[in-house]
Coordinates of C-alpha atoms in Angstrom, one line a residue:
X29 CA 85.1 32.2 143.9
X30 CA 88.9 31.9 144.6
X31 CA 91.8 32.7 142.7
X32 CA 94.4 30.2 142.2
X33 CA 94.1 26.0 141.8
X34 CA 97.2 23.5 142.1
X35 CA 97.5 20.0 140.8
X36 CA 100.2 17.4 141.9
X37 CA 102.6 19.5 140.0
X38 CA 102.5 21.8 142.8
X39 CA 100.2 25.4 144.4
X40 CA 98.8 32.2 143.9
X41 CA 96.0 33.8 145.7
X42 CA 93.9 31.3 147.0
X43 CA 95.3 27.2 146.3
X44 CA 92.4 24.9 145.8
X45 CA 93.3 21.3 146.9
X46 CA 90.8 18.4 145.6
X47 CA 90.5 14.9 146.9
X48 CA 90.2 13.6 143.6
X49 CA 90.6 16.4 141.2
X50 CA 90.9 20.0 140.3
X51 CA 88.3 22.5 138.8
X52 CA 88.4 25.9 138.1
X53 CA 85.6 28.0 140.0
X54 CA 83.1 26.5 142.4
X55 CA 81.7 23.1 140.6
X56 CA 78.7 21.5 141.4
X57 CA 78.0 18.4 139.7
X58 CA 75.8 19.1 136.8
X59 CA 72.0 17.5 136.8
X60 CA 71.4 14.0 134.6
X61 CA 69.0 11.2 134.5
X62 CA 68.8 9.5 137.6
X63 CA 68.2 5.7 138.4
X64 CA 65.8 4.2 140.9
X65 CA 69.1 3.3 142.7
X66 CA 69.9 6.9 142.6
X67 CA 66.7 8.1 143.6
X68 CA 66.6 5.9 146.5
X69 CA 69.6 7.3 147.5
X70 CA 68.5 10.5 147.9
X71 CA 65.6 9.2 149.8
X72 CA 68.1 8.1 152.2
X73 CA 69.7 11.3 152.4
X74 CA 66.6 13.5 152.9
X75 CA 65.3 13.2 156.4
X76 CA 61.9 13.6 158.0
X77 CA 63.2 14.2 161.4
X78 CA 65.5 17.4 162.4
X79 CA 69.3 15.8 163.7
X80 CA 71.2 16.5 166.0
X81 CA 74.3 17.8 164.6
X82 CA 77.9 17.5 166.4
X83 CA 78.3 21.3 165.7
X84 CA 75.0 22.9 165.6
X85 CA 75.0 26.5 163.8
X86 CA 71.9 27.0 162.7
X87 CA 72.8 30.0 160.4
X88 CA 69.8 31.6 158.4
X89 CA 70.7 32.2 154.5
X90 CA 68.2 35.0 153.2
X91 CA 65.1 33.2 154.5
X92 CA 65.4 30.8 152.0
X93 CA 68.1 28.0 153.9
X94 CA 69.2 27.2 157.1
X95 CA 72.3 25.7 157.5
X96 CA 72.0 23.5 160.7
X97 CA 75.0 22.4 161.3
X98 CA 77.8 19.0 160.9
X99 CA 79.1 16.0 162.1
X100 CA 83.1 15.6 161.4
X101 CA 84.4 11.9 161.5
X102 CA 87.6 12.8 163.1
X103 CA 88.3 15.7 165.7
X104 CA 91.0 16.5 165.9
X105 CA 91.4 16.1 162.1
X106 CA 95.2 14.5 161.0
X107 CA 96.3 16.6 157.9
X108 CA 96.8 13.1 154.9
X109 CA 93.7 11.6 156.2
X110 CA 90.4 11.1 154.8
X111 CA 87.9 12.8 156.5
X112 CA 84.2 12.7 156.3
X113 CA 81.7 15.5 156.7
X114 CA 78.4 15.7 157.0
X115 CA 76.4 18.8 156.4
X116 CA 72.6 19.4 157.5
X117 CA 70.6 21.8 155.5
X118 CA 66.5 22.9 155.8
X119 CA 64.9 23.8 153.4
X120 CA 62.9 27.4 153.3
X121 CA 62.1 28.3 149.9
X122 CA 62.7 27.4 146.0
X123 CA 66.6 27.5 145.4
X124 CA 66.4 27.4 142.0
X125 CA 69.9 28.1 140.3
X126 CA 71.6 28.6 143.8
X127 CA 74.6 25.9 144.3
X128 CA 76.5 24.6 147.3
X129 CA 80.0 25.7 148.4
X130 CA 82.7 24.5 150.9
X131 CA 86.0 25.5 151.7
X132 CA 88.6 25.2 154.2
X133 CA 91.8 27.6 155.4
X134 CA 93.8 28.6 158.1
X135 CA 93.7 31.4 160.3
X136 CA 92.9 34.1 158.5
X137 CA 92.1 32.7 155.3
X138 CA 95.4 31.2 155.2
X139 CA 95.8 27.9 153.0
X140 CA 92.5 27.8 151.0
X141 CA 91.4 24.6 150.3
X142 CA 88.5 24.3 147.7
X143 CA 85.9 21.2 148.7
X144 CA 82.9 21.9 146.5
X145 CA 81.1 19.3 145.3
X146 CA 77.5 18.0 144.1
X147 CA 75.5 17.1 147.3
X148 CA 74.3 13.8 147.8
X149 CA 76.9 12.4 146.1
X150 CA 75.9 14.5 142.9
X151 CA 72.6 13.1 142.9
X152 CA 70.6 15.8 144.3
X153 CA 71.8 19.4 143.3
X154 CA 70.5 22.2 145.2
X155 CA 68.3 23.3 142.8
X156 CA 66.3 20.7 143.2
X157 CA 65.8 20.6 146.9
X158 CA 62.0 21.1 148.1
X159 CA 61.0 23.4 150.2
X160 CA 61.0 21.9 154.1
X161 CA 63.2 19.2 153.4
X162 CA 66.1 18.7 155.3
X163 CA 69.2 17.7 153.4
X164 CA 72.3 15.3 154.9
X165 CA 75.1 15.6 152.4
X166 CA 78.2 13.6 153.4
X167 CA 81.4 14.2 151.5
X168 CA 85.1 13.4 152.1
X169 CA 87.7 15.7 152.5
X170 CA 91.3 15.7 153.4
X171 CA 94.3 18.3 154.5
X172 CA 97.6 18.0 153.2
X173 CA 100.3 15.9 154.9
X174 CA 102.0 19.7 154.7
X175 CA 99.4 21.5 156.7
X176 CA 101.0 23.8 159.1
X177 CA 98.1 25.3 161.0
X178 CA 97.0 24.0 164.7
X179 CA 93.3 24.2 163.2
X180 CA 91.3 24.2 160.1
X181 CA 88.1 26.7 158.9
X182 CA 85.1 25.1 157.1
X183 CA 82.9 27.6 155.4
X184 CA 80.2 27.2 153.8
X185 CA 76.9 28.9 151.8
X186 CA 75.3 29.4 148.3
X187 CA 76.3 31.0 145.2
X188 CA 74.9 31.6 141.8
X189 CA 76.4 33.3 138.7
X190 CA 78.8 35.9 141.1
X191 CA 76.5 36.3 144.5
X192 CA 76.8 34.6 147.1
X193 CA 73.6 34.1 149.1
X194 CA 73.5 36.8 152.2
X195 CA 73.8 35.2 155.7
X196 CA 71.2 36.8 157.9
X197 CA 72.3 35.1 161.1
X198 CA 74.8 32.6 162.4
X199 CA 78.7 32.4 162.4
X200 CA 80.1 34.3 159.4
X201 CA 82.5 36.1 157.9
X202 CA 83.2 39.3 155.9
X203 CA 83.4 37.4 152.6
X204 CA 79.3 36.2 153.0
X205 CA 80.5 32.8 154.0
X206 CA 78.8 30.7 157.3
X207 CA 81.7 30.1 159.5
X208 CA 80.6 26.2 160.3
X209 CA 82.9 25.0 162.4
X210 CA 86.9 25.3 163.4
X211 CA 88.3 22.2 164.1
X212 CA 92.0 21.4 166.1
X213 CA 94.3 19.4 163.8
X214 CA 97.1 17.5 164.7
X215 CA 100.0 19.2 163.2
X216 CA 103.4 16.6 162.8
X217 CA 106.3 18.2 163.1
X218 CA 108.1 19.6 159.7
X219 CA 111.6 19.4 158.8
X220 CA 112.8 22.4 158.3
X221 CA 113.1 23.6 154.8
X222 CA 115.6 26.2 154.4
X223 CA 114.8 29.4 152.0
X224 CA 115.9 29.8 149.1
X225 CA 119.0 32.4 148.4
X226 CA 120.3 34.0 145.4
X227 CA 123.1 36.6 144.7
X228 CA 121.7 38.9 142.2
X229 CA 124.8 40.5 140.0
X230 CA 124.7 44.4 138.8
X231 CA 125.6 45.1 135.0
X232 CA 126.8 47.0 133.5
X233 CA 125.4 46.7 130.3
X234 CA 121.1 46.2 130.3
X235 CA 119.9 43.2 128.8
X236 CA 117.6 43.9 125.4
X237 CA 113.7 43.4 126.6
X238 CA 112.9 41.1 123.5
X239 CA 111.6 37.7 124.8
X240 CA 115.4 36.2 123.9
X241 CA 117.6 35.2 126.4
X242 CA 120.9 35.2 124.6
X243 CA 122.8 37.7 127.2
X244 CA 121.5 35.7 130.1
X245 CA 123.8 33.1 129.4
X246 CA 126.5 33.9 132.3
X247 CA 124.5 34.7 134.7
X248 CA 123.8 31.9 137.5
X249 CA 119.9 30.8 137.4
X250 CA 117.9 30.4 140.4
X251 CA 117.8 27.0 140.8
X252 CA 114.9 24.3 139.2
X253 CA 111.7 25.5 140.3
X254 CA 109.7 23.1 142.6
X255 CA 106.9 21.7 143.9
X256 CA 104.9 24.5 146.3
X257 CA 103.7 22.2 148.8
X258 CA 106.6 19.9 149.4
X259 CA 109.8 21.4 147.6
X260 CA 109.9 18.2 146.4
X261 CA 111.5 18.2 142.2
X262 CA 108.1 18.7 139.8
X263 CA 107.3 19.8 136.3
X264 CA 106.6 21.7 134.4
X265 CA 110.5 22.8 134.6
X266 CA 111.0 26.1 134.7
X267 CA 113.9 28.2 135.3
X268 CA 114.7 32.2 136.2
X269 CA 117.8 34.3 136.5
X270 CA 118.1 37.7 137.8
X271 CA 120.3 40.8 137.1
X272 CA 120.5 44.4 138.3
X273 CA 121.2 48.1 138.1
X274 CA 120.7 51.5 139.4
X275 CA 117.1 51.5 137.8
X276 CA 115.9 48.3 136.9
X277 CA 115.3 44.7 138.6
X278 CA 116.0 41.8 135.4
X279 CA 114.0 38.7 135.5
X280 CA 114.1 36.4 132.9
X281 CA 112.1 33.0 133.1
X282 CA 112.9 30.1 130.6
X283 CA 109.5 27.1 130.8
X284 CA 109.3 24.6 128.7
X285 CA 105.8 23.8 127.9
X286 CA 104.5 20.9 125.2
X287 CA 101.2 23.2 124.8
X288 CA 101.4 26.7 125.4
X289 CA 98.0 29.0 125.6
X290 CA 97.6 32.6 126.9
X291 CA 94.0 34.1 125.8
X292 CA 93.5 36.9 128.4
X293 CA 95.3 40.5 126.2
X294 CA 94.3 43.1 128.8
X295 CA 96.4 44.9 131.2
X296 CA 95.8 43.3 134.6
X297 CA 93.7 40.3 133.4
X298 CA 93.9 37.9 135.4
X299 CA 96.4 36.1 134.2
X300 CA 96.6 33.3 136.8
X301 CA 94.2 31.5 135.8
X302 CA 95.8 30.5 132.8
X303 CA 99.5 29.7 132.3
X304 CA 102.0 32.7 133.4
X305 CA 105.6 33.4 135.3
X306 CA 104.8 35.4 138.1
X307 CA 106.9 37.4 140.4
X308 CA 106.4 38.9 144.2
X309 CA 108.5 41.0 145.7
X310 CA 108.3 42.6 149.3
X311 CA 111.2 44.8 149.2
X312 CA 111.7 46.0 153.0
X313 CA 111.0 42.6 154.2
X314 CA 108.1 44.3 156.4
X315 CA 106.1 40.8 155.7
X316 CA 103.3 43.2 154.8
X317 CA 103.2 45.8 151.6
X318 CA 104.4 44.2 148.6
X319 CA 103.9 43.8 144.3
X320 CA 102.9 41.1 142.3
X321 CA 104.1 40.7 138.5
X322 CA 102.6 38.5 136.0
X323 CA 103.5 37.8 132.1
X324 CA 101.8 35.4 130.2
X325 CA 102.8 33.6 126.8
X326 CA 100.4 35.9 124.8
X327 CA 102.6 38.9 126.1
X328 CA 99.8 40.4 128.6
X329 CA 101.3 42.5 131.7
X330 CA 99.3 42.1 135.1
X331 CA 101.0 44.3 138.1
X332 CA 99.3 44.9 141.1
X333 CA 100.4 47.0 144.8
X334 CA 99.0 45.1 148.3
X335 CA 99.5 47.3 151.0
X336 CA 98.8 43.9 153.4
X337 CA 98.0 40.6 153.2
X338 CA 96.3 39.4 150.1
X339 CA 94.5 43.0 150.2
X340 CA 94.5 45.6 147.1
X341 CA 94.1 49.4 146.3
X342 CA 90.8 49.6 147.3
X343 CA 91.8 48.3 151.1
X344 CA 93.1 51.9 150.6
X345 CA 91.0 54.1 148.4
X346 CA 87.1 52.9 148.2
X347 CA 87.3 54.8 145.2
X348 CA 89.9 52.5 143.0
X349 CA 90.0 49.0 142.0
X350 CA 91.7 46.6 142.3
X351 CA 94.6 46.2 140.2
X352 CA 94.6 49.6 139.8
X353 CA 98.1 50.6 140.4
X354 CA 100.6 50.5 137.2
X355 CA 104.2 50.2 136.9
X356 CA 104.9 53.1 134.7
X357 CA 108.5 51.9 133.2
X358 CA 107.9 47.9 133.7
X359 CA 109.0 46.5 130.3
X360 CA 108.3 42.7 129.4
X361 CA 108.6 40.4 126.2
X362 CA 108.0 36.7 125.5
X363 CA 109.5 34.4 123.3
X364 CA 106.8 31.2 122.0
X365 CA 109.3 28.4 121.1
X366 CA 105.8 26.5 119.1
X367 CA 102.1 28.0 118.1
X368 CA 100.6 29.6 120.7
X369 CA 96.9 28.8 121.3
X370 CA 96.8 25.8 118.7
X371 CA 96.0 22.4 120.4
X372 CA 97.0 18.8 119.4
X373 CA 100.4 20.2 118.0
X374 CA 103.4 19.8 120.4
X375 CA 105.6 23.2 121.8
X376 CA 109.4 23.3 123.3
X377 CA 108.4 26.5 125.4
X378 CA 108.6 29.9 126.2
X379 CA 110.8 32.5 127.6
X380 CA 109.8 36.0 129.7
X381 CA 111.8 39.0 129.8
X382 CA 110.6 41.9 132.4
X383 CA 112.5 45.3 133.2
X384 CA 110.9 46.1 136.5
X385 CA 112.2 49.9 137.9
X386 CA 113.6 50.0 141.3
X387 CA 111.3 53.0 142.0
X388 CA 108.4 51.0 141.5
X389 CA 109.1 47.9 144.1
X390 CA 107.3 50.3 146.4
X391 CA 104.5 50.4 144.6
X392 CA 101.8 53.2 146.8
X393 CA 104.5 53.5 149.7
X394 CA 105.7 56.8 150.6
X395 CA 108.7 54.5 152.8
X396 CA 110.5 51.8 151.8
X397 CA 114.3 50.7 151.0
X398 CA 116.9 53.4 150.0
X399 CA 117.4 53.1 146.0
X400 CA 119.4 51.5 144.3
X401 CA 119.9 49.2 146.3
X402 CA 123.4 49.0 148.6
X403 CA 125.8 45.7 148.0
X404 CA 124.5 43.6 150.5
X405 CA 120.9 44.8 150.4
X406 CA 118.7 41.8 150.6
X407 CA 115.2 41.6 149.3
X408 CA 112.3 39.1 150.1
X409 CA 111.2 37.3 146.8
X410 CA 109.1 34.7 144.9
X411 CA 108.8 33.2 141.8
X412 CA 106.4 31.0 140.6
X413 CA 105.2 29.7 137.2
X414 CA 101.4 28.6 136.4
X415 CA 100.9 26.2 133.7
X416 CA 97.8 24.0 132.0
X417 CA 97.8 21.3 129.4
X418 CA 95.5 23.4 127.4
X419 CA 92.6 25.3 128.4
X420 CA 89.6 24.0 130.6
X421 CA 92.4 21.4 132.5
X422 CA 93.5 21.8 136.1
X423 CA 96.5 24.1 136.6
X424 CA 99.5 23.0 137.9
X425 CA 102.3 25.2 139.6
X426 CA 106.0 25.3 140.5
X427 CA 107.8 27.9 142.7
X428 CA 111.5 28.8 143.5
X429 CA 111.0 29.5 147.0
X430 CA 108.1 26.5 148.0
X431 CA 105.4 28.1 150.9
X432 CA 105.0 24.4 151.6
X433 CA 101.0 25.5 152.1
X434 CA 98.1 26.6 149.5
X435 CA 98.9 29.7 149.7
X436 CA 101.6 31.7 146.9
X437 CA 101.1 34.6 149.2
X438 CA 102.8 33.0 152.2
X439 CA 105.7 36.1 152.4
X440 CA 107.7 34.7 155.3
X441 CA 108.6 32.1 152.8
X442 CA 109.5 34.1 150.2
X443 CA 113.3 33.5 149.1
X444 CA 116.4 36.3 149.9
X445 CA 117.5 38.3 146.4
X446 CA 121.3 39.5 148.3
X447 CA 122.4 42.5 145.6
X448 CA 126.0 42.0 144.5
X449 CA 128.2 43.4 142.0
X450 CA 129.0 42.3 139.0
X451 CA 131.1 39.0 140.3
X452 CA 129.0 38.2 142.7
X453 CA 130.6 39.8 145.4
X454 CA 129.9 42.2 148.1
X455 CA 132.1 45.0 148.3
X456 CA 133.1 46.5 152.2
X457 CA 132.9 50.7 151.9
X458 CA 135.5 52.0 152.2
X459 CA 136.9 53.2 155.5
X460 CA 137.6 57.0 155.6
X461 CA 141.5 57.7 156.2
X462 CA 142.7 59.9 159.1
X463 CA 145.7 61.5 159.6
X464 CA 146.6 60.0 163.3
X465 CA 149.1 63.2 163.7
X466 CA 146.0 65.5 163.4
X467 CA 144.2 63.2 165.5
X468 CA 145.9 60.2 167.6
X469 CA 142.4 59.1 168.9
X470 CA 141.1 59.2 165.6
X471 CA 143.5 57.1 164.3
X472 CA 143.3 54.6 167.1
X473 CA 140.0 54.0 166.0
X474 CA 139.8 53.5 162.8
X475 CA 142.4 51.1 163.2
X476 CA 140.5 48.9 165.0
X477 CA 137.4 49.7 163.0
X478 CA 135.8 46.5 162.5
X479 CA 138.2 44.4 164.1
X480 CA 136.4 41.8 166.7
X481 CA 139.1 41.3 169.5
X482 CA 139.7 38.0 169.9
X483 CA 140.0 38.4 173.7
X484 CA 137.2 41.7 174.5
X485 CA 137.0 42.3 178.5
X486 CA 134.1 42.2 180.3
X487 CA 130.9 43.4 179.0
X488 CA 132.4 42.7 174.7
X489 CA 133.5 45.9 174.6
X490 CA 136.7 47.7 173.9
X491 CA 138.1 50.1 176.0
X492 CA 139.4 52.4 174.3
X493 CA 140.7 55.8 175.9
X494 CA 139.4 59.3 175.0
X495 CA 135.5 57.3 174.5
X496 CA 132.5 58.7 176.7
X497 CA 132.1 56.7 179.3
X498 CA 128.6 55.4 180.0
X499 CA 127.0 56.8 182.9
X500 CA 127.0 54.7 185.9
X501 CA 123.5 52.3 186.6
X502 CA 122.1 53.9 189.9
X503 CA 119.8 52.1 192.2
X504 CA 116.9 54.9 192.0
X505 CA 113.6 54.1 191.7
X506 CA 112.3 55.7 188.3
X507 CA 110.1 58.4 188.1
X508 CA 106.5 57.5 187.9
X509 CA 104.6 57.8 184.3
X510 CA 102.5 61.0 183.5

């Protein structure tokens, strides 16, 4: 259903947040031998009587469902708080295999938040629900303390297998989801966390792809990674560095992990969902087009072009997947410090390597920052590193730059890569000589050339003579628009 999940340890496409715990994929409780307590329960929970609903939507689901509508326990909801929702559903027709979904996000899809759950409590799954009941199913759910939007979505419907049931009618949107209600939230203010900054150093000499990290030992690292929601200290540790020339962005990522596992071995798997070091990098700082980089510890390559916001190739080209678009000259290695895929032994950890060409940061755009880079070009950047105990356990993740929401797509908080030399300084260009005999106005100023004067007249400018004057301001009307 979504993309990415988050434990304590931290949260890359969509961050699923869990009152209790994590799962991978929409869950819904699975069915089991119920007691007469149980079963009374349920009796409690399936009414005979249609309610009246705080937010009515009465949204039609293929015939088969109508999703009437909920009541929410606190409006406007406080991010940190337990809140309890209660959903109404009638009943139209058998529902065999279908399951229940809810989630929650932002403005435009924003922090995801994954609140599916067994209804009733688990007690009564959906594929048990008889035609013209009507179904109250009350669950808790809770924003972060770091929620940063004014309001929060709650969406809900039916999936089975990978459909979603259609919505015929009601509030929806373009993902086949009911739009049930948007709810204000009080939003605390946030100490500002500053973002992250690194000097990236040219070399001269480019660092062997191998999986080893033996020439990285001079250069500065990135700082501990941390945790995405608060940028709070977190494991798994993980640490990066970064080097540069006139064709290739260096990343090299060193994790220690007590269990490492990788299975996916295909180009462009998806590589998140098991343990990986990822990197995103929106070059011109547009906050729109950018790439995403993945390497996992079984050596599998996923690289991918968004030409906006969390959308793919196909946003551009119906005709092409997505994930379609491939790095040509990207070169990566990984390093297994332990057995990869062998559970109950214990790993040190592994290190990535990737060679990612300067040409390609662009990915599909025609536009886009002069290359190489100039000293003192500075690129917007993440980093972020997905890990798991072993495999079928909820995913934790870390981050250089934290987005402080669910969301590893959150580009206005990606970090600043400044390109340096090989010292870590910027150098000024040079200033072009002129003879000041051939030219005394020349000369005058490229002397002052970049010299602020400490005491400018009126206006901050210098006057200097020989320059065009501007025209005087007149008090004519202007001409009226065609």
């Amino acid at each position: 259903m979504s993309r990415r999940v988050v434990s304590s340890l931290g949260l890359p496409r969509f961050a699923w947040v869990g009152i209790a715990a994590l799962a991978v994929g929409c869950v819904e409780q699975a069915e089991e031998k119920l007691s007469s307590e149980d079963q009374d329960f349920i009796k409690q929970n399936v009414m005979k009587t249609a309610p009246s609903p705080q937010i009515a939507v009465n949204a039609d689901l293929d015939g088969k469902a109508t999703y009437l509508g909920l009541d929410v326990s606190m409006n406007p909801i406080e991010p940190g708080k337990d809140v309890k929702v209660t959903h109404y559903w009638k009943v139209g027709a058998s529902l065999t295999g279908w399951r229940l979904f809810v989630h929650a996000s932002g403005p435009n899809k924003q922090s995801f938040i994954n609140f599916d759950h067994g209804p009733v409590r688990g007690k009564y799954p959906v594929s048990q629900w008889k035609v013209g009941e009507i179904v109250k199913d009350e669950h808790a759910i809770r924003l972060p303390p770091t929620w940063a939007h004014d309001k929060v979505e709650i969406y809900v419907g039916l999936w089975r297998g990978q459909e979603r049931m259609a919505v015929k009618s009601g509030p929806k949107d373009d993902i086949g989801r009911v739009l049930a209600a948007t709810i204000p939230v009080k939003v605390a203010a946030v100490v500002a966390t500053p973002l992250k900054r690194y000097v990236v150093r040219k070399t001269a000499k480019a660092p062997k792809i191998d999986g080893k990290l033996d020439e990285w030992k001079d250069i500065p690292a990135v700082g501990t990674f941390v945790n995405t929601l608060t940028g709070a200290a977190s494991e798994p540790h993980t640490e990066a560095k970064m080097m540069w020339d006139d064709k290739f962005l260096y990343v090299a990522f060193d994790n220690t992990d007590k269990s490492i596992w990788g299975k996916l071995d295909k180009r462009d798997d998806k590589l998140w969902t098991q343990e990986a070091d990822e990197i995103m990098i929106d070059a011109d700082g547009n906050g729109k087009t950018y790439v995403e980089l993945q390497v996992s510890p079984s050596g599998t390559f996923f690289d991918t072009y968004l030409p906006e916001y969390r959308k793919y190739e196909d946003s551009i080209d119906a005709k092409v997947k997505p994930f379609s678009w491939n790095s040509k000259g990207a070169k990566w290695a990984v390093k297994v410090d332990g057995t990869l895929n062998k559970a109950g032994d214990e790993d040190k950890g592994w290190t990535s390597e990737l060679a990612f060409p300067l040409e390609d940061v662009n990915g599909l755009d025609k536009a886009g920052p002069k290359m190489p880079p100039a000293f003192g070009a500075v690129w917007r950047v993440n980093l972020y590193r997905m890990d798991s105990a072993e495999e079928g356990k909820p995913q934790g993740a870390v981050a250089w730059s934290p987005p402080l929401v669910g969301d590893f797509h959150k580009l206005d908080r990606f970090g600043e890569v400044l390109f340096a030399d090989e010292k870590g300084g910027v150098p000024q260009p040079e200033v072009a000589k002129v003879d000041p005999k051939a030219d005394p106005k020349a000369g005058i100023k490229a002397a002052l050339g970049g010299i602020q004067n400490p005491n400018p007249p009126p206006g901050g400018k210098l006057d200097i003579e020989g320059a065009k004057k501007a025209a005087a301001k007149t008090s004519k009307a202007p001409k009226a628009a065609k």
